PDB file of C-alpha atoms in Angstrom:
ATOM      1  CA  MET A   1       0.000   0.000   0.000  1.00  0.00           C
ATOM      2  CA  GLY A   2       1.092   3.598  -0.264  1.00  0.00           C
ATOM      3  CA  GLN A   3       2.490   5.823   2.441  1.00  0.00           C
ATOM      4  CA  ARG A   4       0.971   5.788   5.884  1.00  0.00           C
ATOM      5  CA  GLN A   5      -0.214   9.052   7.364  1.00  0.00           C
ATOM      6  CA  LYS A   6       1.614  10.535  10.285  1.00  0.00           C
ATOM      7  CA  ALA A   7      -0.155  10.901  13.592  1.00  0.00           C
ATOM      8  CA  GLY A   8      -0.076  14.281  15.296  1.00  0.00           C
ATOM      9  CA  ASP A   9       3.174  13.604  17.205  1.00  0.00           C
ATOM     10  CA  SER A  10       5.297  12.516  14.174  1.00  0.00           C
ATOM     11  CA  THR A  11       4.776   8.794  14.790  1.00  0.00           C
ATOM     12  CA  ARG A  12       3.395   6.733  11.955  1.00  0.00           C
ATOM     13  CA  LEU A  13       0.029   5.028  12.160  1.00  0.00           C
ATOM     14  CA  PRO A  14       0.098   1.254  11.649  1.00  0.00           C
ATOM     15  CA  ALA A  15      -0.223   0.060   8.074  1.00  0.00           C
ATOM     16  CA  ILE A  16      -3.610  -1.314   7.089  1.00  0.00           C
ATOM     17  CA  SER A  17      -3.455  -4.199   4.682  1.00  0.00           C
ATOM     18  CA  ARG A  18      -5.598  -4.311   1.579  1.00  0.00           C
ATOM     19  CA  ARG A  19      -6.935  -7.674   2.783  1.00  0.00           C
ATOM     20  CA  ALA A  20      -8.148  -6.103   6.060  1.00  0.00           C
ATOM     21  CA  VAL A  21      -9.969  -3.304   4.231  1.00  0.00           C
ATOM     22  CA  ILE A  22     -11.649  -5.693   1.782  1.00  0.00           C
ATOM     23  CA  GLY A  23     -12.619  -8.079   4.593  1.00  0.00           C
ATOM     24  CA  ALA A  24     -14.097  -5.301   6.715  1.00  0.00           C
ATOM     25  CA  THR A  25     -16.172  -3.872   3.890  1.00  0.00           C
ATOM     26  CA  ALA A  26     -17.412  -7.289   2.782  1.00  0.00           C
ATOM     27  CA  ALA A  27     -18.553  -8.243   6.274  1.00  0.00           C
ATOM     28  CA  LEU A  28     -20.824  -5.238   6.784  1.00  0.00           C
ATOM     29  CA  PRO A  29     -23.589  -6.130   4.278  1.00  0.00           C
ATOM     30  CA  LEU A  30     -23.761  -9.694   5.574  1.00  0.00           C
ATOM     31  CA  ALA A  31     -24.550  -8.708   9.131  1.00  0.00           C
ATOM     32  CA  GLY A  32     -28.337  -8.539   8.928  1.00  0.00           C
ATOM     33  CA  PRO A  33     -31.006 -11.243   9.282  1.00  0.00           C
ATOM     34  CA  ALA A  34     -33.007 -12.652   6.397  1.00  0.00           C
ATOM     35  CA  ARG A  35     -35.638 -10.289   5.024  1.00  0.00           C
ATOM     36  CA  GLY A  36     -38.851 -10.627   7.037  1.00  0.00           C
ATOM     37  CA  LEU A  37     -37.276 -12.651   9.856  1.00  0.00           C
ATOM     38  CA  ALA A  38     -36.419 -11.219  13.235  1.00  0.00           C
ATOM     39  CA  PRO A  39     -33.237 -12.599  14.773  1.00  0.00           C
ATOM     40  CA  VAL A  40     -34.346 -15.178  17.326  1.00  0.00           C
ATOM     41  CA  GLY A  41     -31.710 -16.126  19.885  1.00  0.00           C
ATOM     42  CA  ALA A  42     -29.004 -14.581  17.719  1.00  0.00           C
ATOM     43  CA  ALA A  43     -26.142 -15.969  19.793  1.00  0.00           C
ATOM     44  CA  GLU A  44     -27.724 -19.383  20.338  1.00  0.00           C
ATOM     45  CA  ILE A  45     -26.702 -21.216  17.146  1.00  0.00           C
ATOM     46  CA  PRO A  46     -23.200 -19.710  16.968  1.00  0.00           C
ATOM     47  CA  ALA A  47     -22.636 -20.534  20.649  1.00  0.00           C
ATOM     48  CA  GLN A  48     -23.800 -24.136  20.200  1.00  0.00           C
ATOM     49  CA  CYS A  49     -21.634 -24.505  17.098  1.00  0.00           C
ATOM     50  CA  ALA A  50     -18.657 -22.957  18.894  1.00  0.00           C
ATOM     51  CA  ASN A  51     -19.093 -25.450  21.737  1.00  0.00           C
ATOM     52  CA  TRP A  52     -19.124 -28.347  19.258  1.00  0.00           C
ATOM     53  CA  ILE A  53     -16.005 -27.035  17.506  1.00  0.00           C
ATOM     54  CA  ALA A  54     -14.248 -26.574  20.875  1.00  0.00           C
ATOM     55  CA  LEU A  55     -15.064 -30.190  21.700  1.00  0.00           C
ATOM     56  CA  ASP A  56     -13.760 -31.301  18.313  1.00  0.00           C
ATOM     57  CA  LEU A  57     -10.552 -29.315  18.846  1.00  0.00           C
ATOM     58  CA  GLU A  58     -10.082 -30.898  22.281  1.00  0.00           C
ATOM     59  CA  ILE A  59     -10.372 -34.346  20.708  1.00  0.00           C
ATOM     60  CA  ASP A  60      -7.752 -33.294  18.141  1.00  0.00           C
ATOM     61  CA  ARG A  61      -5.460 -32.106  20.942  1.00  0.00           C
ATOM     62  CA  LEU A  62      -5.836 -35.373  22.848  1.00  0.00           C
ATOM     63  CA  ALA A  63      -5.256 -37.442  19.707  1.00  0.00           C
ATOM     64  CA  SER A  64      -2.106 -35.451  19.008  1.00  0.00           C
ATOM     65  CA  ARG A  65      -0.878 -36.077  22.556  1.00  0.00           C
ATOM     66  CA  TRP A  66      -1.575 -39.813  22.192  1.00  0.00           C
ATOM     67  CA  SER A  67       0.377 -39.796  18.919  1.00  0.00           C
ATOM     68  CA  GLN A  68       3.338 -38.117  20.637  1.00  0.00           C
ATOM     69  CA  LEU A  69       3.294 -40.755  23.364  1.00  0.00           C
ATOM     70  CA  GLU A  70       3.098 -43.552  20.806  1.00  0.00           C
ATOM     71  CA  THR A  71       6.050 -42.081  18.893  1.00  0.00           C
ATOM     72  CA  LEU A  72       8.017 -41.968  22.130  1.00  0.00           C
ATOM     73  CA  ALA A  73       7.099 -45.594  22.861  1.00  0.00           C
ATOM     74  CA  VAL A  74       8.203 -46.639  19.366  1.00  0.00           C
ATOM     75  CA  ARG A  75      11.586 -44.943  19.840  1.00  0.00           C
ATOM     76  CA  GLN A  76      12.251 -46.366  23.295  1.00  0.00           C
ATOM     77  CA  PHE A  77      10.597 -49.788  23.134  1.00  0.00           C
ATOM     78  CA  ASP A  78       9.630 -52.423  20.588  1.00  0.00           C
ATOM     79  CA  TYR A  79       6.123 -50.958  20.717  1.00  0.00           C
ATOM     80  CA  PHE A  80       4.509 -52.775  17.790  1.00  0.00           C
ATOM     81  CA  ARG A  81       5.452 -56.178  19.163  1.00  0.00           C
ATOM     82  CA  LEU A  82       4.087 -55.527  22.653  1.00  0.00           C
ATOM     83  CA  THR A  83       0.767 -56.803  23.954  1.00  0.00           C
ATOM     84  CA  ASP A  84      -1.861 -54.413  25.313  1.00  0.00           C
ATOM     85  CA  ALA A  85      -0.836 -55.343  28.871  1.00  0.00           C
ATOM     86  CA  GLN A  86       2.821 -54.650  28.101  1.00  0.00           C
ATOM     87  CA  ILE A  87       1.943 -51.310  26.499  1.00  0.00           C
ATOM     88  CA  SER A  88      -0.052 -50.334  29.592  1.00  0.00           C
ATOM     89  CA  ALA A  89       3.004 -51.207  31.719  1.00  0.00           C
ATOM     90  CA  LEU A  90       5.248 -48.783  29.784  1.00  0.00           C
ATOM     91  CA  PRO A  91       6.042 -45.454  31.496  1.00  0.00           C
ATOM     92  CA  MET A  92       3.732 -43.669  29.053  1.00  0.00           C
ATOM     93  CA  GLY A  93       1.151 -46.491  29.067  1.00  0.00           C
ATOM     94  CA  PRO A  94      -1.211 -45.114  31.736  1.00  0.00           C
ATOM     95  CA  GLU A  95      -1.338 -41.700  30.055  1.00  0.00           C
ATOM     96  CA  MET A  96      -1.937 -43.352  26.670  1.00  0.00           C
ATOM     97  CA  ASP A  97      -4.787 -45.422  28.124  1.00  0.00           C
ATOM     98  CA  ALA A  98      -6.345 -42.385  29.835  1.00  0.00           C
ATOM     99  CA  THR A  99      -6.000 -40.255  26.700  1.00  0.00           C
ATOM    100  CA  ASP A 100      -7.551 -42.966  24.536  1.00  0.00           C
ATOM    101  CA  ALA A 101     -10.469 -43.394  26.942  1.00  0.00           C
ATOM    102  CA  GLU A 102     -11.089 -39.641  27.066  1.00  0.00           C
ATOM    103  CA  CYS A 103     -10.957 -39.372  23.249  1.00  0.00           C
ATOM    104  CA  ARG A 104     -13.548 -42.120  22.943  1.00  0.00           C
ATOM    105  CA  ARG A 105     -15.801 -40.501  25.572  1.00  0.00           C
ATOM    106  CA  LEU A 106     -15.560 -37.064  23.971  1.00  0.00           C
ATOM    107  CA  GLY A 107     -16.118 -38.597  20.536  1.00  0.00           C
ATOM    108  CA  ASP A 108     -19.420 -40.029  21.743  1.00  0.00           C
ATOM    109  CA  VAL A 109     -20.403 -36.658  23.218  1.00  0.00           C
ATOM    110  CA  ARG A 110     -19.456 -34.936  19.945  1.00  0.00           C
ATOM    111  CA  GLU A 111     -21.575 -37.344  17.883  1.00  0.00           C
ATOM    112  CA  GLU A 112     -24.608 -36.840  20.125  1.00  0.00           C
ATOM    113  CA  ALA A 113     -24.199 -33.048  20.044  1.00  0.00           C
ATOM    114  CA  LEU A 114     -24.010 -33.038  16.247  1.00  0.00           C
ATOM    115  CA  LYS A 115     -27.495 -34.477  15.685  1.00  0.00           C
ATOM    116  CA  PRO A 116     -29.515 -31.511  17.027  1.00  0.00           C
ATOM    117  CA  LEU A 117     -27.136 -28.988  15.439  1.00  0.00           C
ATOM    118  CA  GLY A 118     -27.961 -30.334  11.983  1.00  0.00           C
ATOM    119  CA  LYS A 119     -31.653 -29.659  12.591  1.00  0.00           C
ATOM    120  CA  LEU A 120     -31.318 -26.011  13.625  1.00  0.00           C
ATOM    121  CA  THR A 121     -32.702 -23.404  11.247  1.00  0.00           C
ATOM    122  CA  PRO A 122     -30.423 -20.381  10.832  1.00  0.00           C
ATOM    123  CA  GLN A 123     -31.997 -16.967  11.323  1.00  0.00           C
ATOM    124  CA  THR A 124     -28.951 -14.737  10.749  1.00  0.00           C
ATOM    125  CA  ILE A 125     -25.838 -14.745   8.630  1.00  0.00           C
ATOM    126  CA  GLN A 126     -23.886 -15.487  11.837  1.00  0.00           C
ATOM    127  CA  ASP A 127     -25.935 -18.673  12.278  1.00  0.00           C
ATOM    128  CA  VAL A 128     -25.119 -19.665   8.700  1.00  0.00           C
ATOM    129  CA  SER A 129     -21.402 -19.050   9.124  1.00  0.00           C
ATOM    130  CA  ALA A 130     -21.365 -21.043  12.380  1.00  0.00           C
ATOM    131  CA  GLN A 131     -23.100 -23.983  10.727  1.00  0.00           C
ATOM    132  CA  LEU A 132     -20.763 -23.815   7.734  1.00  0.00           C
ATOM    133  CA  ALA A 133     -17.799 -23.887  10.136  1.00  0.00           C
ATOM    134  CA  ILE A 134     -19.081 -27.216  11.421  1.00  0.00           C
ATOM    135  CA  ALA A 135     -19.646 -28.446   7.858  1.00  0.00           C
ATOM    136  CA  TYR A 136     -16.057 -27.516   7.030  1.00  0.00           C
ATOM    137  CA  ARG A 137     -14.680 -29.453  10.002  1.00  0.00           C
ATOM    138  CA  ILE A 138     -16.809 -32.460   9.154  1.00  0.00           C
ATOM    139  CA  LEU A 139     -15.722 -32.465   5.520  1.00  0.00           C
ATOM    140  CA  ASP A 140     -12.080 -31.689   6.141  1.00  0.00           C
ATOM    141  CA  PHE A 141     -11.344 -33.771   9.230  1.00  0.00           C
ATOM    142  CA  GLU A 142     -14.141 -36.275   9.746  1.00  0.00           C
ATOM    143  CA  ARG A 143     -15.142 -37.167   6.191  1.00  0.00           C
ATOM    144  CA  GLY A 144     -18.682 -37.301   7.522  1.00  0.00           C
ATOM    145  CA  ASP A 145     -22.058 -36.052   6.361  1.00  0.00           C
ATOM    146  CA  ALA A 146     -22.064 -32.254   6.279  1.00  0.00           C
ATOM    147  CA  TRP A 147     -25.096 -32.043   3.993  1.00  0.00           C
ATOM    148  CA  PRO A 148     -27.646 -30.988   6.690  1.00  0.00           C
ATOM    149  CA  PHE A 149     -25.493 -27.962   7.557  1.00  0.00           C
ATOM    150  CA  VAL A 150     -24.913 -27.010   3.935  1.00  0.00           C
ATOM    151  CA  ARG A 151     -28.614 -27.441   3.093  1.00  0.00           C
ATOM    152  CA  GLN A 152     -29.687 -25.202   5.996  1.00  0.00           C
ATOM    153  CA  ALA A 153     -27.134 -22.554   4.994  1.00  0.00           C
ATOM    154  CA  TRP A 154     -28.234 -22.647   1.356  1.00  0.00           C
ATOM    155  CA  THR A 155     -31.910 -22.402   2.310  1.00  0.00           C
ATOM    156  CA  PHE A 156     -31.178 -19.316   4.406  1.00  0.00           C
ATOM    157  CA  LEU A 157     -28.968 -17.683   1.788  1.00  0.00           C
ATOM    158  CA  SER A 158     -31.420 -18.355  -1.034  1.00  0.00           C
ATOM    159  CA  ARG A 159     -34.146 -16.351   0.725  1.00  0.00           C
ATOM    160  CA  SER A 160     -31.931 -13.608   2.206  1.00  0.00           C
ATOM    161  CA  TYR A 161     -31.053 -10.179   0.920  1.00  0.00           C
ATOM    162  CA  CYS A 162     -28.291  -7.687   1.625  1.00  0.00           C
ATOM    163  CA  PRO A 163     -29.664  -5.041   4.000  1.00  0.00           C
ATOM    164  CA  GLY A 164     -27.484  -2.393   2.322  1.00  0.00           C
ATOM    165  CA  CYS A 165     -28.292  -2.831  -1.366  1.00  0.00           C
ATOM    166  CA  GLY A 166     -31.191  -5.306  -1.318  1.00  0.00           C
ATOM    167  CA  ALA A 167     -29.470  -7.786  -3.640  1.00  0.00           C
ATOM    168  CA  ALA A 168     -30.120 -11.469  -3.033  1.00  0.00           C
ATOM    169  CA  TYR A 169     -27.253 -13.285  -1.320  1.00  0.00           C
ATOM    170  CA  ALA A 170     -27.873 -16.294  -3.544  1.00  0.00           C
ATOM    171  CA  PRO A 171     -30.115 -15.483  -6.517  1.00  0.00           C
ATOM    172  CA  SER A 172     -32.487 -18.292  -7.448  1.00  0.00           C
ATOM    173  CA  GLY A 173     -31.052 -20.580 -10.077  1.00  0.00           C
ATOM    174  CA  SER A 174     -27.451 -19.640  -9.262  1.00  0.00           C
ATOM    175  CA  LEU A 175     -26.759 -23.100  -7.835  1.00  0.00           C
ATOM    176  CA  ARG A 176     -28.525 -26.407  -8.182  1.00  0.00           C
ATOM    177  CA  VAL A 177     -29.533 -27.865  -4.828  1.00  0.00           C
ATOM    178  CA  GLU A 178     -30.463 -31.515  -4.464  1.00  0.00           C
ATOM    179  CA  PRO A 179     -33.797 -32.216  -2.742  1.00  0.00           C
ATOM    180  CA  GLN A 180     -33.833 -33.723   0.727  1.00  0.00           C
TER     181      GLN A 180
END
């Protein structure tokens, strides 16, 4: 970008990247609810989605820790030739067992929490972005079914309009959507 303006006391203001300016201006028109719908529990869907993502990230952290312990066991012991009892007797064995058990428990909690999230109907663009964040994690890391989240987001976007200019977020016919 060009030169930065000087502040009143001869210090320079921080540079603002082109990406930051474009991102800030693009976010403003998306902030409103769908036309004709009042935002109901605006923070509810994003908060529920954020809780699910935090749980998913915790499982990732635990799985990474288990992997580190397994790598350590491979380096120090003949890990792949040990029985389960022998692995549990290793110095890192109890932590590996506890980490594995916690990953399995949290995985079950995550699966149960996902079912109702896929049935929520977004009322704001924030709801849509929260649901698409879950869809992204499912597609990228889980290889699971993200279709309910994508369908809900598309349904919202196809009936929503920019509060600034009135243009449709997703004009009809712009994408083909498979029926349920």
